[in-house]
Coordinates of C-alpha atoms in Angstrom, one line a residue:
X1 CA -18.9 -1.9 -24.2
X2 CA -15.5 -3.1 -25.0
X3 CA -12.9 -2.3 -22.3
X4 CA -10.1 -1.6 -24.2
X5 CA -11.6 1.1 -25.4
X6 CA -11.6 2.8 -21.7
X7 CA -9.3 6.1 -22.2
X8 CA -8.6 8.1 -19.0
X9 CA -10.2 11.9 -19.8
X10 CA -9.9 13.1 -15.9
X11 CA -9.4 12.6 -12.7
X12 CA -11.6 14.1 -10.2
X13 CA -10.5 14.0 -6.5
X14 CA -12.2 15.1 -3.6
X15 CA -11.2 15.2 0.4
X16 CA -13.7 14.5 3.0
X17 CA -14.2 13.8 6.9
X18 CA -16.6 11.5 7.5
X19 CA -18.0 10.2 11.3
X20 CA -17.7 6.9 12.0
X21 CA -20.5 5.3 14.0
X22 CA -18.0 3.7 16.5
X23 CA -14.6 6.6 17.1
X24 CA -11.7 4.1 16.7
X25 CA -9.5 4.0 20.0
X26 CA -6.4 2.0 20.2
X27 CA -2.9 2.1 22.0
X28 CA -1.4 4.6 19.6
X29 CA -4.5 7.1 19.9
X30 CA -8.1 7.7 18.7
X31 CA -9.2 8.0 15.7
X32 CA -12.3 9.9 15.9
X33 CA -13.7 10.2 12.3
X34 CA -12.3 9.0 9.0
X35 CA -10.7 11.4 6.5
X36 CA -11.0 10.0 2.7
X37 CA -9.9 10.8 -0.3
X38 CA -12.9 10.0 -2.9
X39 CA -11.3 9.0 -6.5
X40 CA -13.2 9.4 -10.1
X41 CA -11.5 8.2 -12.7
X42 CA -13.7 9.7 -15.6
X43 CA -13.1 8.1 -19.4
X44 CA -13.7 9.5 -22.4
X45 CA -16.3 6.8 -23.1
X46 CA -18.1 8.2 -20.0
X47 CA -17.4 5.4 -17.7
X48 CA -16.3 6.5 -14.1
X49 CA -14.2 4.2 -12.3
X50 CA -14.5 4.8 -8.2
X51 CA -12.8 4.1 -5.2
X52 CA -11.3 6.1 -2.0
X53 CA -8.5 6.0 0.1
X54 CA -8.0 5.9 3.5
X55 CA -5.6 8.7 5.0
X56 CA -5.8 7.8 8.3
X57 CA -5.0 11.4 10.2
X58 CA -6.5 14.9 8.8
X59 CA -2.8 16.1 8.2
X60 CA -2.3 13.5 5.5
X61 CA -6.0 14.3 3.9
X62 CA -4.7 16.9 1.5
X63 CA -1.4 16.3 0.5
X64 CA -2.8 12.4 -0.1
X65 CA -5.4 14.4 -2.3
X66 CA -3.4 16.5 -4.5
X67 CA -0.6 13.6 -4.5
X68 CA -3.8 11.9 -6.4
X69 CA -4.5 14.8 -8.4
X70 CA -1.1 15.4 -9.5
X71 CA -0.9 11.5 -10.6
X72 CA -4.2 11.8 -12.4
X73 CA -3.3 14.5 -14.5
X74 CA -0.1 12.3 -15.8
X75 CA -2.2 9.2 -16.8
X76 CA -4.3 11.7 -18.6
X77 CA -5.2 10.0 -22.2
X78 CA -4.0 6.7 -21.5
X79 CA -5.5 3.2 -21.5
X80 CA -7.6 1.9 -18.5
X81 CA -5.1 -1.3 -17.9
X82 CA -4.2 -1.3 -14.3
X83 CA -0.9 -3.6 -15.0
X84 CA -0.1 -1.0 -17.3
X85 CA -0.6 1.6 -15.5
X86 CA 1.4 0.1 -12.6
X87 CA 4.2 -0.4 -14.2
X88 CA 4.6 2.6 -15.6
X89 CA 4.2 4.4 -12.0
X90 CA 6.6 1.9 -11.1
X91 CA 9.4 3.0 -13.1
X92 CA 8.0 7.1 -12.2
X93 CA 8.4 6.0 -8.8
X94 CA 11.4 3.8 -7.9
X95 CA 14.1 6.5 -7.1
X96 CA 11.6 7.9 -4.5
X97 CA 9.9 4.7 -3.5
X98 CA 6.7 3.5 -3.0
X99 CA 5.6 3.1 1.0
X100 CA 3.6 6.0 2.3
X101 CA 1.4 8.3 0.4
X102 CA 2.9 7.2 -3.3
X103 CA 2.0 3.8 -2.9
X104 CA -1.4 4.5 -1.5
X105 CA -1.7 7.1 -4.1
X106 CA -0.9 4.6 -7.2
X107 CA -3.5 2.0 -5.5
X108 CA -6.1 4.0 -5.2
X109 CA -6.1 4.9 -8.9
X110 CA -5.6 0.9 -9.3
X111 CA -9.0 0.3 -7.5
X112 CA -10.7 3.2 -9.6
X113 CA -9.3 1.5 -12.8
X114 CA -10.9 -1.7 -11.7
X115 CA -13.6 -0.6 -10.9
X116 CA -14.2 1.3 -14.5
X117 CA -13.3 -1.9 -16.1
X118 CA -16.0 -4.0 -14.2
X119 CA -19.3 -1.2 -15.1
X120 CA -17.7 -1.1 -19.0
X121 CA -18.3 -5.0 -18.5
X122 CA -21.0 -4.8 -17.0
X123 CA -20.1 -6.8 -14.3
X124 CA -18.8 -7.0 -10.2
X125 CA -15.1 -7.2 -10.1
X126 CA -15.5 -10.6 -8.8
X127 CA -16.2 -11.7 -12.1
X128 CA -13.9 -9.8 -13.9
X129 CA -11.3 -11.9 -11.7
X130 CA -12.7 -15.1 -12.9
X131 CA -14.6 -15.7 -9.6
X132 CA -18.1 -14.8 -8.6
X133 CA -19.9 -12.4 -5.3
X134 CA -20.4 -15.2 -2.7
X135 CA -21.1 -14.2 1.2
X136 CA -17.8 -13.9 2.7
X137 CA -17.9 -14.2 6.7
X138 CA -16.9 -10.9 8.6
X139 CA -15.6 -10.0 12.0
X140 CA -17.6 -7.1 13.7
X141 CA -13.8 -4.9 14.4
X142 CA -13.5 -2.7 17.6
X143 CA -11.5 -0.4 18.9
X144 CA -10.4 -0.7 22.5
X145 CA -13.6 -1.7 24.8
X146 CA -14.8 -1.9 28.1
X147 CA -17.1 -4.6 28.5
X148 CA -19.6 -3.0 30.9
X149 CA -20.0 0.2 29.0
X150 CA -19.9 -2.0 25.4
X151 CA -21.6 -4.7 26.7
X152 CA -24.8 -3.6 24.6
X153 CA -23.0 -2.9 21.6
X154 CA -21.3 -6.5 21.8
X155 CA -24.1 -8.5 22.2
X156 CA -25.9 -6.8 18.8
X157 CA -22.5 -7.7 16.8
X158 CA -22.8 -11.4 18.4
X159 CA -27.1 -11.3 18.0
X160 CA -27.1 -9.6 14.4
X161 CA -24.8 -12.6 12.9
X162 CA -21.2 -12.2 13.3
X163 CA -19.0 -15.2 14.5
X164 CA -15.9 -13.0 15.4
X165 CA -15.3 -10.0 16.9
X166 CA -11.5 -8.1 17.3
X167 CA -10.7 -6.0 20.1
X168 CA -7.5 -4.1 20.6
X169 CA -5.3 -3.6 23.5
X170 CA -2.1 -2.3 24.4
X171 CA -3.2 -0.6 27.7
X172 CA -0.1 0.2 29.5
X173 CA -1.5 -2.3 32.5
X174 CA -1.3 -5.5 31.6
X175 CA -4.1 -6.4 34.3
X176 CA -6.5 -4.4 32.3
X177 CA -5.4 -6.0 29.2
X178 CA -5.9 -9.5 30.5
X179 CA -9.3 -8.5 32.2
X180 CA -10.8 -7.0 29.1
X181 CA -10.0 -9.7 27.6
X182 CA -11.7 -12.5 30.3
X183 CA -14.5 -10.1 30.4
X184 CA -15.0 -10.1 26.4
X185 CA -14.9 -13.7 26.4
X186 CA -17.6 -14.3 29.3
X187 CA -19.9 -11.7 27.4
X188 CA -19.7 -13.4 24.1
X189 CA -19.2 -16.9 24.8
X190 CA -17.0 -20.0 23.9
X191 CA -18.7 -20.0 19.6
X192 CA -17.2 -16.9 18.8
X193 CA -13.7 -16.3 17.4
X194 CA -11.9 -13.5 19.9
X195 CA -9.0 -11.6 18.2
X196 CA -7.2 -8.9 19.8
X197 CA -4.9 -6.1 18.0
X198 CA -2.0 -5.0 19.7
X199 CA -1.5 -2.3 17.2
X200 CA 2.1 -2.5 17.0
X201 CA 2.4 -1.5 21.1
X202 CA 5.1 -3.7 22.2
X203 CA 8.0 -4.8 21.9
X204 CA 9.1 -8.5 21.8
X205 CA 9.4 -9.8 25.5
X206 CA 6.7 -7.6 26.7
X207 CA 4.4 -9.1 24.0
X208 CA 5.4 -12.4 24.7
X209 CA 4.6 -12.2 28.7
X210 CA 0.7 -10.3 27.5
X211 CA 0.4 -12.9 24.8
X212 CA 0.7 -15.7 27.9
X213 CA -1.2 -14.0 29.6
X214 CA -4.4 -13.7 27.5
X215 CA -4.1 -17.0 25.8
X216 CA -6.5 -19.1 28.2
X217 CA -9.2 -17.1 27.1
X218 CA -9.4 -18.8 23.5
X219 CA -7.4 -15.8 21.5
X220 CA -7.9 -16.5 18.0
X221 CA -5.3 -14.8 16.9
X222 CA -2.8 -11.3 18.0
X223 CA -2.2 -9.0 15.6
X224 CA 0.5 -6.9 15.1
X225 CA 2.0 -6.9 18.9
X226 CA 5.1 -5.3 18.1
X227 CA 6.6 -2.7 15.2
X228 CA 5.0 -3.9 12.0
X229 CA 8.6 -3.4 10.1
X230 CA 10.1 -5.7 12.8
X231 CA 10.0 -9.2 11.1
X232 CA 12.4 -10.4 13.4
X233 CA 10.7 -9.1 16.0
X234 CA 7.3 -11.0 15.1
X235 CA 9.5 -14.0 14.1
X236 CA 10.5 -14.6 17.9
X237 CA 7.4 -13.9 19.1
X238 CA 5.7 -15.9 16.7
X239 CA 7.9 -19.0 18.1
X240 CA 6.9 -18.4 21.4
X241 CA 3.4 -17.8 20.7
X242 CA 0.4 -19.7 22.5
X243 CA -1.5 -17.5 19.9
X244 CA -1.2 -17.5 16.3
X245 CA 0.0 -14.2 15.1
X246 CA -1.6 -12.1 12.6
X247 CA 0.1 -9.1 10.9
X248 CA -0.1 -8.0 7.0
X249 CA -2.2 -4.0 6.8
X250 CA 1.1 -2.7 7.2
X251 CA 3.2 -4.4 3.7
X252 CA 3.9 -2.4 1.3
X253 CA 3.0 -4.1 -2.2
X254 CA 3.6 -8.0 -2.4
X255 CA 7.2 -7.4 -2.2
X256 CA 7.0 -6.2 1.2
X257 CA 4.8 -9.3 1.8
X258 CA 7.2 -12.0 0.5
X259 CA 9.9 -10.4 3.1
X260 CA 7.3 -10.8 5.7
X261 CA 6.9 -14.3 4.9
X262 CA 10.4 -15.0 4.3
X263 CA 10.9 -14.0 7.8
X264 CA 8.6 -16.1 9.1
X265 CA 6.5 -13.1 10.6
X266 CA 3.0 -14.5 11.2
X267 CA 0.7 -17.5 11.0
X268 CA -2.3 -15.5 8.9
X269 CA -1.3 -12.2 6.6
X270 CA -4.2 -9.6 6.0
X271 CA -2.6 -7.4 3.4
X272 CA -4.6 -3.7 2.9
X273 CA -5.5 -3.4 -0.3
X274 CA -4.4 0.5 -0.4
X275 CA -0.7 -0.4 1.0
X276 CA -0.3 -3.6 -1.1
X277 CA -0.9 -2.2 -4.6
X278 CA -4.5 -2.1 -5.1
X279 CA -6.5 -5.3 -6.6
X280 CA -3.8 -5.7 -9.4
X281 CA -1.4 -5.7 -6.0
X282 CA -3.8 -8.1 -4.1
X283 CA -4.1 -10.7 -6.9
X284 CA 0.1 -11.5 -6.5
X285 CA -0.2 -11.3 -2.9
X286 CA -2.9 -14.0 -2.8
X287 CA -0.2 -15.5 -5.1
X288 CA 2.1 -16.1 -2.3
X289 CA -0.1 -16.6 0.3
X290 CA -1.2 -19.8 -1.6
X291 CA 2.7 -20.8 -2.0
X292 CA 3.0 -20.2 1.3
X293 CA -0.3 -21.8 2.6
X294 CA -1.0 -18.6 5.0
X295 CA -5.0 -17.7 5.6
X296 CA -5.2 -14.5 4.3
X297 CA -7.9 -11.7 5.4
X298 CA -8.4 -8.3 4.3
X299 CA -8.0 -5.1 6.6
X300 CA -10.9 -2.2 6.1
X301 CA -12.2 -1.5 2.7
X302 CA -15.2 -4.2 2.8
X303 CA -16.2 -2.6 -0.4
X304 CA -13.4 -4.0 -2.6
X305 CA -12.3 -7.0 -0.4
X306 CA -15.7 -8.3 -0.9
X307 CA -14.8 -8.8 -4.3
X308 CA -11.2 -10.1 -3.6
X309 CA -12.0 -12.6 -1.4
X310 CA -14.0 -14.7 -3.4
X311 CA -11.4 -15.2 -5.7
X312 CA -8.4 -15.7 -2.7
X313 CA -7.7 -19.3 -2.7
X314 CA -6.6 -19.0 1.3
X315 CA -9.5 -16.4 2.2
X316 CA -9.8 -16.1 5.7
X317 CA -11.8 -13.0 7.2
X318 CA -12.9 -9.8 6.5
X319 CA -12.6 -7.0 8.9
X320 CA -15.9 -4.9 8.8
X321 CA -15.3 -1.6 9.5
X322 CA -17.3 0.8 8.1
X323 CA -15.0 3.7 7.1
X324 CA -17.7 5.2 4.2
X325 CA -20.8 4.0 4.9
X326 CA -21.8 7.4 5.1
X327 CA -20.5 9.1 2.4
X328 CA -22.0 6.1 -0.4
X329 CA -25.4 6.2 -1.9
X330 CA -25.7 2.3 -0.9
X331 CA -23.4 1.0 1.8
X332 CA -22.6 -2.5 1.5
X333 CA -24.6 -4.6 2.7
X334 CA -24.2 -7.0 5.9
X335 CA -26.2 -10.3 6.1
X336 CA -26.3 -13.0 9.3
X337 CA -22.5 -11.4 9.6
X338 CA -21.5 -12.2 5.9
X339 CA -20.7 -9.1 3.1
X340 CA -21.7 -10.0 -0.2
X341 CA -20.4 -8.1 -3.1
X342 CA -22.3 -6.0 -5.4
X343 CA -21.3 -4.9 -8.9
X344 CA -21.2 -3.8 -11.6
X345 CA -17.3 -3.0 -10.7
X346 CA -17.2 -2.5 -7.2
X347 CA -20.3 -1.2 -6.6
X348 CA -19.2 2.4 -5.4
X349 CA -21.6 4.9 -5.8
X350 CA -20.9 8.4 -3.8
X351 CA -23.6 9.9 -1.8
X352 CA -23.5 13.6 -3.5
X353 CA -25.4 15.6 -0.5
X354 CA -23.4 13.5 2.3
X355 CA -20.1 14.2 0.2
X356 CA -21.1 18.1 0.0
X357 CA -21.4 17.4 3.6
X358 CA -18.4 16.3 4.6
X359 CA -16.0 17.7 2.1
X360 CA -13.3 19.8 2.9

């Protein structure tokens, strides 16, 4: 089937609260479950493009779902052409601005468009973008850990083939951060990369103090040590840090990434496909990363990220944090610490019984 023939007939939206295998605790609190918006862009030709969004909190779930529904009504009858639809939506929402729920909704629809195009062509999205699915190295992403209570789980991550693990820090007591980093390093050994995420919880001065304290434990990167929108603060921390700085999950669309690169905010970049503008935005962001020689990792959304990193020139790590596995017909496969994209499209299909069970 020619992808040029795809016309949007309707957009189906459902809100679910999916369980997490490991509730995620960070410096800001606890994420006990995954509030997800499921998007089905149904075409006149019978092909359905699918994607999901992560609302972070139940309070944002219903408003986000309603916004996707409203935009879905506006695009009814239009061709499934991601670049054209994003250009139209940019004009539609320019006065309001894209950061926040609007940007998330636009990005989710963009992912569903690309999924539909891949299905129409009978190809995985990675191939549609000019690449091919390949095994992408992933790191196992944890929240705040207790090295003693979580020892078995951390060892299982290493034994299953992960070559990198990320933990979250930001306790009120710097000594506890140091003790945790030291214990986890001893537990996983010297050959496993150890990343640390502060989730924007520090000011630049405190960030510098804490990074210096944990640096002896061979930290691969320190992620978002200060507020994500404090580009100057990130640059200050980076200039003094003995550990490489990672940020990017809260950049809104490629322009936000360009501003961060210009500020020298980080050594690594990790855009979130839901905030960077979907697949269309990711491709533009990947070009910025290549031009700046910045290694580029993904943030959550393992199913889509597995298609995007193979066509990212400076591809680094895929974050393995399974938000949607319990509502997917076939969760994204993991083998020896690597994830390989499936197709056609993004390889996403809902487990309708599970969706019904967790639907709100």
